[in-house]
Amino acid sequence: MENMGVTADGAVCRSCGGTDLCEVLSLGDTPLANALLTKSQLKAPEPCYPLDLVFCRVCSLVQITKSVPPADLFGEYLYFSSVSDTMVVHASKLVQRVIRERQLDGNSLAAEIASNDGYLLQAYKQARIPIVGVEPATNIAAVALEKDIPTVCDFFSSQLVDKLIEDYGRADVIHANNVLAHVPDLNGVVYGLRRFVKDSGVIIVEVPYVRDMVDGTEFDTVYHEHLCYFSVTALTRLFERHGLVIHDVERLNIHGGSLRIFSGIDDCAAKPSENVGQLLEQEAKENIDRSDFYLTFAERVEVLKVELVTLLRELRDAGKKVAAYGASAKGSTLLNYFGIDATVIEFVVDRSPVKQGRYTPGTHIPIREPEALLEERPDYVLLLTWNFEEEVLRQQEAYRREGGKFIVPIPTLRVV
């Protein structure tokens, strides 16, 4: 299978191989968003890479131009899905629905690509459905294995599919949540999904929706791990190239706006639902398949930058103490591009123990446990994980009762 776009650093599209690419947003040279530093690393030079977003006029895929070697990104990964209550509930609800609608049982196989710490597959396990996960990050795969979640520690590829089929058979359902955005070889992965799924099976994919990203000025979802940003139009063209049809699609609020697509083998899949046609029609009307849709995105990012930086400087000059919540990848993009460092933000708190005691990449802000908000009592907290606003505000009721306020930067700047 031809790997179109694998070597594309601004030269060719990762999906169709086209060369007609136009710039949407340039965030300059930035460090890797999840490369949190130890204290001993603070004085060492940090690798930085170009972070430029472009639009393919041929197949409508929005993508960044620079590919960082996957081993550098995912060799040791510090994002554990189970840390977020929202993600666990989101996954569990989907699994229960799939088991019911697909009538899965002990003879079925549920698989997940980029299965993280088993946060989704554990729901299948509890229902006694056979499972297998594929997770490239060694430290996270180890956590899944400790939970007795069968996990292959490797990058998903057509070659790995041969071994998966040999060891487990073909899958009745394959989940790929927020993984297509991360892979440099889109065609290789989709081709592998096509081979791994049963003729009667379903592939369930969740990806950030580029329409919501642009409408909500969600520029901070752009970082080196997120290579691609999808529309239904771009996904349809990608999947059709490999004999897969999208037979249903849902819009989700999670992660600032996502798509959940249900796909199957062309000859066997159900007839596409009205949702698919309606979203394709809406995208055509809004010119999502044309560069015009993206023209004002960079301008709105600059307006947000001025607004937030001005607010933070005014608070600092007034003697207010400001912290941040969430040592996330999106937070890294925002802090670095806006030039917000430890002179403005005293510390960041995060629920993940593996992040605590480290420092944010590029900006070198210390990361502490959430309890530090009540101990230090900052006047304001910049919510870097704005996509989990409801969950965070609920968890931090005690801090807010003491008079603490959160600054929510996206989609529009506000204080709550």
Coordinates of C-alpha atoms in Angstrom, one line a residue:
M1 CA 0.0 0.0 0.0
E2 CA 1.4 3.4 -1.0
N3 CA 2.3 5.6 2.0
M4 CA 1.2 9.0 0.6
G5 CA 2.4 11.9 2.6
V6 CA 4.6 10.1 5.1
T7 CA 7.6 12.2 4.2
A8 CA 5.6 15.4 3.9
D9 CA 7.2 18.3 5.8
G10 CA 5.3 21.0 4.0
A11 CA 5.8 19.3 0.6
V12 CA 2.9 17.0 0.1
C13 CA -0.5 16.3 1.9
R14 CA -0.5 13.5 4.4
S15 CA -3.7 12.1 3.0
C16 CA -3.9 12.6 -0.8
G17 CA -0.2 13.4 -1.7
G18 CA -1.3 16.7 -3.2
T19 CA 1.1 19.7 -3.2
D20 CA -1.4 22.5 -3.2
L21 CA -1.1 23.5 0.4
C22 CA -1.9 27.0 1.8
E23 CA -0.9 28.3 5.3
V24 CA -3.6 28.7 7.9
L25 CA -1.5 29.5 11.0
S26 CA 2.1 29.7 12.0
L27 CA 3.0 29.3 15.7
G28 CA 6.8 29.5 15.1
D29 CA 9.3 27.1 16.6
T30 CA 8.0 25.4 19.8
P31 CA 9.1 22.6 22.1
L32 CA 7.3 19.3 22.2
A33 CA 4.0 20.0 24.1
N34 CA 4.3 16.9 26.4
A35 CA 8.1 17.1 27.0
L36 CA 7.8 18.1 30.6
L37 CA 11.1 18.8 32.2
T38 CA 12.8 17.6 35.4
K39 CA 14.7 20.2 37.4
S40 CA 18.0 18.9 36.2
Q41 CA 16.9 19.6 32.6
L42 CA 16.0 23.2 33.0
K43 CA 19.4 24.6 31.9
A44 CA 19.8 22.3 29.0
P45 CA 18.7 23.4 25.4
E46 CA 15.2 22.2 24.5
P47 CA 14.6 20.9 21.0
C48 CA 12.1 23.1 19.1
Y49 CA 10.4 22.4 15.9
P50 CA 8.3 24.5 13.4
L51 CA 4.6 24.4 14.1
D52 CA 2.8 25.5 11.0
L53 CA -0.8 24.6 10.0
V54 CA -1.8 24.3 6.4
F55 CA -4.9 23.4 4.3
C56 CA -4.8 21.0 1.4
R57 CA -6.9 22.4 -1.5
V58 CA -7.1 18.9 -3.1
C59 CA -8.6 16.8 -0.3
S60 CA -9.5 19.4 2.3
L61 CA -7.3 18.1 5.1
V62 CA -5.9 20.6 7.6
Q63 CA -2.5 19.5 8.9
I64 CA 0.8 20.6 10.3
T65 CA 3.9 20.4 8.1
K66 CA 6.5 19.1 10.4
S67 CA 6.7 15.4 11.4
V68 CA 8.6 14.7 14.6
P69 CA 9.7 11.1 14.9
P70 CA 7.0 9.1 16.8
A71 CA 9.5 7.6 19.1
D72 CA 10.4 11.1 20.3
L73 CA 6.8 11.9 21.0
F74 CA 5.5 8.7 22.5
G75 CA 8.5 6.8 23.8
E76 CA 7.6 8.0 27.3
Y77 CA 4.1 9.6 27.3
L78 CA 2.7 11.5 30.3
Y79 CA -1.0 11.6 29.4
F80 CA -3.0 9.0 31.2
S81 CA -6.7 8.9 30.1
S82 CA -7.9 7.5 33.4
V83 CA -6.9 10.7 35.2
S84 CA -9.9 12.4 33.6
D85 CA -13.3 11.4 35.1
T86 CA -14.9 12.9 32.0
M87 CA -12.9 10.6 29.6
V88 CA -13.7 7.4 31.7
V89 CA -17.4 8.1 31.7
H90 CA -17.3 9.1 28.0
A91 CA -15.7 5.8 27.1
S92 CA -17.9 3.6 29.4
K93 CA -21.1 5.0 27.9
L94 CA -19.9 4.3 24.4
V95 CA -18.8 0.8 25.2
Q96 CA -22.2 -0.1 26.8
R97 CA -23.9 1.2 23.7
V98 CA -21.7 -0.7 21.3
I99 CA -22.1 -4.0 23.2
R100 CA -25.9 -3.5 23.1
E101 CA -26.2 -2.4 19.4
R102 CA -23.6 -4.9 18.0
Q103 CA -24.8 -7.8 20.3
L104 CA -21.2 -8.5 21.4
D105 CA -20.5 -11.6 23.5
G106 CA -17.7 -13.8 24.7
N107 CA -17.0 -14.9 21.1
S108 CA -16.5 -11.3 19.9
L109 CA -13.3 -9.2 19.9
A110 CA -13.1 -5.5 20.8
A111 CA -9.8 -3.7 19.9
E112 CA -8.5 -0.2 20.5
I113 CA -5.7 1.5 18.7
A114 CA -3.7 3.8 21.0
S115 CA -5.4 2.2 23.9
N116 CA -3.6 4.3 26.5
D117 CA -3.9 2.8 30.1
G118 CA -6.9 0.7 29.2
Y119 CA -9.5 3.3 30.2
L120 CA -11.9 2.2 27.4
L121 CA -11.1 -1.5 27.1
Q122 CA -11.6 -2.1 30.8
A123 CA -15.4 -1.5 30.2
Y124 CA -15.4 -4.3 27.7
K125 CA -13.4 -6.5 30.1
Q126 CA -16.0 -5.9 32.8
A127 CA -18.6 -7.2 30.4
R128 CA -16.5 -10.2 29.6
I129 CA -15.9 -9.3 26.0
P130 CA -12.4 -10.4 24.7
I131 CA -10.2 -7.4 24.1
V132 CA -6.8 -6.3 22.8
G133 CA -5.1 -2.9 22.8
V134 CA -2.3 -1.4 20.9
E135 CA -0.3 1.3 22.7
P136 CA 3.1 2.6 21.6
A137 CA 4.1 4.3 24.9
T138 CA 6.0 1.8 27.0
N139 CA 5.2 3.3 30.4
I140 CA 1.5 3.6 29.6
A141 CA 1.3 0.1 28.1
A142 CA 2.8 -1.2 31.3
V143 CA 0.0 0.4 33.3
A144 CA -2.6 -1.2 31.1
L145 CA -0.9 -4.6 31.5
E146 CA -0.9 -4.2 35.3
K147 CA -4.7 -3.9 35.0
D148 CA -4.7 -7.2 33.0
I149 CA -5.6 -5.4 29.8
P150 CA -4.0 -7.4 26.9
T151 CA -1.9 -4.7 25.3
V152 CA 0.6 -4.9 22.4
C153 CA 3.3 -2.2 22.9
D154 CA 3.9 -1.1 19.4
F155 CA 2.9 1.4 16.7
F156 CA -0.2 0.3 14.8
S157 CA 0.7 -0.6 11.2
S158 CA -0.3 -2.9 8.4
Q159 CA 2.6 -5.2 9.4
L160 CA 1.4 -5.3 13.0
V161 CA -2.1 -6.2 11.8
D162 CA -0.7 -9.5 10.5
K163 CA 0.4 -10.5 14.0
L164 CA -2.8 -9.2 15.6
I165 CA -4.9 -11.3 13.2
E166 CA -2.7 -14.3 13.8
D167 CA -2.9 -14.0 17.6
Y168 CA -6.4 -12.7 18.1
G169 CA -8.3 -12.9 14.8
R170 CA -10.1 -10.0 13.1
A171 CA -12.0 -7.6 15.3
D172 CA -15.8 -7.1 15.6
V173 CA -15.2 -3.5 16.7
I174 CA -12.1 -1.3 16.5
H175 CA -11.9 1.9 18.5
A176 CA -9.5 4.7 17.4
N177 CA -10.1 7.6 19.7
N178 CA -8.0 10.7 19.0
V179 CA -5.4 8.6 17.2
L180 CA -5.8 9.5 13.5
A181 CA -4.8 13.0 14.3
H182 CA -1.5 11.6 15.7
V183 CA -0.2 9.4 12.9
P184 CA 2.1 10.5 10.1
D185 CA 1.1 7.6 7.8
L186 CA -2.7 8.2 7.6
N187 CA -3.1 5.8 4.7
G188 CA -1.1 3.0 6.3
V189 CA -3.2 3.2 9.5
V190 CA -6.6 3.3 7.7
Y191 CA -5.5 0.5 5.4
G192 CA -4.5 -1.5 8.5
L193 CA -7.9 -0.8 10.1
R194 CA -9.6 -2.1 6.9
R195 CA -7.6 -5.3 7.1
F196 CA -8.1 -5.8 10.9
V197 CA -11.9 -5.3 11.0
K198 CA -14.3 -8.2 10.2
D199 CA -16.4 -7.8 7.1
S200 CA -19.4 -7.3 9.3
G201 CA -17.5 -5.2 11.9
V202 CA -17.4 -1.5 12.7
I203 CA -14.6 1.0 13.1
I204 CA -15.4 3.8 15.5
V205 CA -13.1 6.8 15.2
E206 CA -13.1 10.0 17.2
V207 CA -11.2 13.0 16.0
P208 CA -11.1 16.8 16.8
Y209 CA -13.5 18.6 14.4
V210 CA -11.7 21.3 12.4
R211 CA -14.9 23.2 12.1
D212 CA -15.2 23.6 15.9
M213 CA -11.5 24.3 16.1
V214 CA -11.8 27.3 13.8
D215 CA -15.1 28.6 15.0
G216 CA -13.9 28.4 18.6
T217 CA -10.4 29.8 18.0
E218 CA -9.1 26.6 19.5
F219 CA -5.5 27.2 18.2
D220 CA -4.1 25.5 21.3
T221 CA -5.2 22.1 20.0
V222 CA -2.3 22.5 17.5
Y223 CA 0.9 20.8 18.6
H224 CA 3.4 18.4 17.2
E225 CA 1.5 15.3 18.3
H226 CA -1.6 16.5 16.5
L227 CA -0.6 16.2 12.8
C228 CA -4.1 16.4 11.3
Y229 CA -7.4 18.2 11.9
F230 CA -10.4 16.6 10.2
S231 CA -13.7 17.5 8.6
V232 CA -16.3 14.9 7.5
T233 CA -15.3 15.8 3.9
A234 CA -11.6 15.0 4.5
L235 CA -12.4 11.8 6.4
T236 CA -14.8 10.6 3.7
R237 CA -12.1 11.0 1.0
L238 CA -9.5 9.3 3.1
F239 CA -11.7 6.3 4.0
E240 CA -13.1 5.8 0.5
R241 CA -9.6 5.5 -0.7
H242 CA -9.3 2.3 1.3
G243 CA -12.7 0.7 0.6
L244 CA -14.3 2.0 3.7
V245 CA -17.6 3.9 4.0
I246 CA -18.7 6.2 6.7
H247 CA -22.2 5.1 7.6
D248 CA -22.8 7.4 10.5
V249 CA -21.3 10.4 12.2
E250 CA -22.0 12.2 15.4
R251 CA -20.8 15.6 16.7
L252 CA -19.5 15.5 20.3
N253 CA -18.7 18.3 22.7
I254 CA -15.7 16.6 24.2
H255 CA -12.2 18.2 23.6
G256 CA -13.8 21.4 22.4
G257 CA -15.7 19.7 19.6
S258 CA -15.1 16.3 18.0
L259 CA -16.5 13.9 15.4
R260 CA -17.3 10.3 16.1
I261 CA -17.6 8.3 12.9
F262 CA -18.8 4.8 12.4
S263 CA -17.3 3.1 9.4
G264 CA -17.3 -0.3 7.8
I265 CA -16.1 -2.2 4.7
D266 CA -17.8 -0.7 1.6
D267 CA -19.6 -3.8 0.4
C268 CA -20.9 -4.8 3.8
A269 CA -21.5 -1.5 5.7
A270 CA -24.9 -0.1 6.4
K271 CA -26.3 2.6 4.2
P272 CA -25.0 6.0 5.3
S273 CA -27.4 7.8 7.7
E274 CA -28.9 11.2 7.1
N275 CA -26.3 12.6 9.5
V276 CA -23.5 12.0 7.1
G277 CA -25.2 13.7 4.2
Q278 CA -26.3 16.6 6.3
L279 CA -22.9 17.3 7.7
L280 CA -21.3 17.0 4.2
E281 CA -23.9 19.5 2.9
Q282 CA -23.3 21.9 5.8
E283 CA -19.5 21.8 5.3
A284 CA -20.0 22.5 1.6
K285 CA -22.2 25.5 2.4
E286 CA -19.7 26.9 4.9
N287 CA -16.8 26.4 2.5
I288 CA -14.9 24.0 4.8
D289 CA -13.5 22.4 1.7
R290 CA -12.1 25.8 0.6
S291 CA -9.2 27.9 2.0
D292 CA -11.6 30.9 2.4
F293 CA -13.0 29.3 5.6
Y294 CA -9.6 29.5 7.3
L295 CA -8.6 33.0 6.4
T296 CA -9.6 34.8 9.6
F297 CA -8.4 32.1 12.0
A298 CA -4.9 33.5 12.6
E299 CA -6.3 37.0 13.0
R300 CA -8.7 35.9 15.8
V301 CA -5.8 34.1 17.5
E302 CA -3.8 37.3 17.6
V303 CA -6.8 39.2 19.1
L304 CA -7.1 36.5 21.9
K305 CA -3.4 36.8 22.5
V306 CA -3.6 40.5 23.1
E307 CA -6.6 40.2 25.4
L308 CA -5.2 37.4 27.6
V309 CA -1.7 38.8 27.9
T310 CA -3.1 42.2 28.7
L311 CA -5.3 40.8 31.5
L312 CA -2.5 38.8 33.0
R313 CA -0.2 41.8 33.0
E314 CA -2.8 43.9 34.7
L315 CA -3.4 41.3 37.4
R316 CA 0.3 41.0 38.0
D317 CA 0.8 44.8 38.2
A318 CA -2.1 44.9 40.6
G319 CA -0.2 42.5 42.9
K320 CA -2.5 39.6 42.2
K321 CA -1.2 36.0 42.4
V322 CA -1.9 33.9 39.3
A323 CA -1.6 30.1 38.9
A324 CA -2.7 27.8 36.1
Y325 CA -4.6 24.5 36.0
G326 CA -3.6 21.6 33.7
A327 CA -0.1 20.8 32.5
S328 CA -1.7 19.8 29.2
A329 CA -0.4 19.8 25.6
K330 CA -2.8 22.5 24.6
G331 CA -1.6 24.5 27.6
S332 CA 1.9 24.3 26.4
T333 CA 1.0 25.7 23.0
L334 CA -0.9 28.6 24.5
L335 CA 1.8 29.4 27.0
N336 CA 4.6 29.3 24.5
Y337 CA 2.9 31.1 21.7
F338 CA 1.6 33.8 24.0
G339 CA 4.9 34.2 25.8
I340 CA 3.4 33.4 29.3
D341 CA 6.1 32.1 31.6
A342 CA 7.0 31.8 35.3
T343 CA 7.2 35.6 35.6
V344 CA 3.4 35.7 35.1
I345 CA 2.2 32.2 36.3
E346 CA 3.6 31.1 39.6
F347 CA 2.8 27.4 39.3
V348 CA 0.6 25.0 37.4
V349 CA -1.4 22.3 39.1
D350 CA -2.3 18.9 37.6
R351 CA -4.0 15.8 38.9
S352 CA -1.5 13.4 37.2
P353 CA 1.2 12.3 39.7
V354 CA 3.7 11.7 36.9
K355 CA 3.5 15.4 36.0
Q356 CA 3.9 16.8 39.5
G357 CA 7.4 18.0 40.3
R358 CA 8.2 18.7 36.7
Y359 CA 8.2 21.9 34.7
T360 CA 6.3 23.1 31.6
P361 CA 8.3 22.9 28.3
G362 CA 9.7 26.2 27.1
T363 CA 8.1 28.3 29.8
H364 CA 9.5 26.4 32.8
I365 CA 6.6 26.8 35.2
P366 CA 6.7 24.4 38.1
I367 CA 3.9 21.7 38.2
R368 CA 2.3 20.9 41.6
E369 CA -0.6 18.9 42.9
P370 CA -4.2 20.5 42.9
E371 CA -4.1 20.8 46.7
A372 CA -1.7 23.7 46.1
L373 CA -4.5 25.9 45.1
L374 CA -5.9 25.9 48.7
E375 CA -2.5 26.0 50.2
E376 CA -1.2 29.0 48.2
R377 CA -4.6 30.6 47.4
P378 CA -3.8 32.4 44.2
D379 CA -6.3 35.0 43.3
Y380 CA -6.8 33.7 39.8
V381 CA -6.2 30.4 38.0
L382 CA -5.7 30.3 34.2
L383 CA -7.7 27.2 33.1
L384 CA -5.4 25.6 30.4
T385 CA -7.6 22.5 30.2
W386 CA -10.7 24.6 29.3
N387 CA -12.1 21.6 27.5
F388 CA -12.8 20.0 30.9
E389 CA -14.1 23.2 32.5
E390 CA -17.2 21.7 34.1
E391 CA -15.2 18.9 35.7
V392 CA -12.4 21.1 37.0
L393 CA -14.8 23.7 38.4
R394 CA -16.7 21.0 40.2
Q395 CA -13.5 19.6 41.7
Q396 CA -12.3 23.0 42.8
E397 CA -15.5 24.1 44.6
A398 CA -13.5 24.6 47.9
Y399 CA -11.0 26.9 46.2
R400 CA -13.8 28.9 44.6
R401 CA -15.7 29.2 47.9
E402 CA -12.5 30.9 49.3
G403 CA -12.8 33.6 46.6
G404 CA -10.6 32.0 43.9
K405 CA -11.5 32.7 40.3
F406 CA -10.8 30.9 37.1
I407 CA -9.7 32.6 33.8
V408 CA -11.2 30.6 30.9
P409 CA -9.3 31.6 27.7
I410 CA -11.2 29.7 25.0
P411 CA -13.4 30.0 23.1
T412 CA -13.8 33.6 24.4
L413 CA -11.9 35.1 27.3
R414 CA -13.9 35.2 30.5
V415 CA -13.5 35.0 34.3
V416 CA -15.7 32.7 36.4

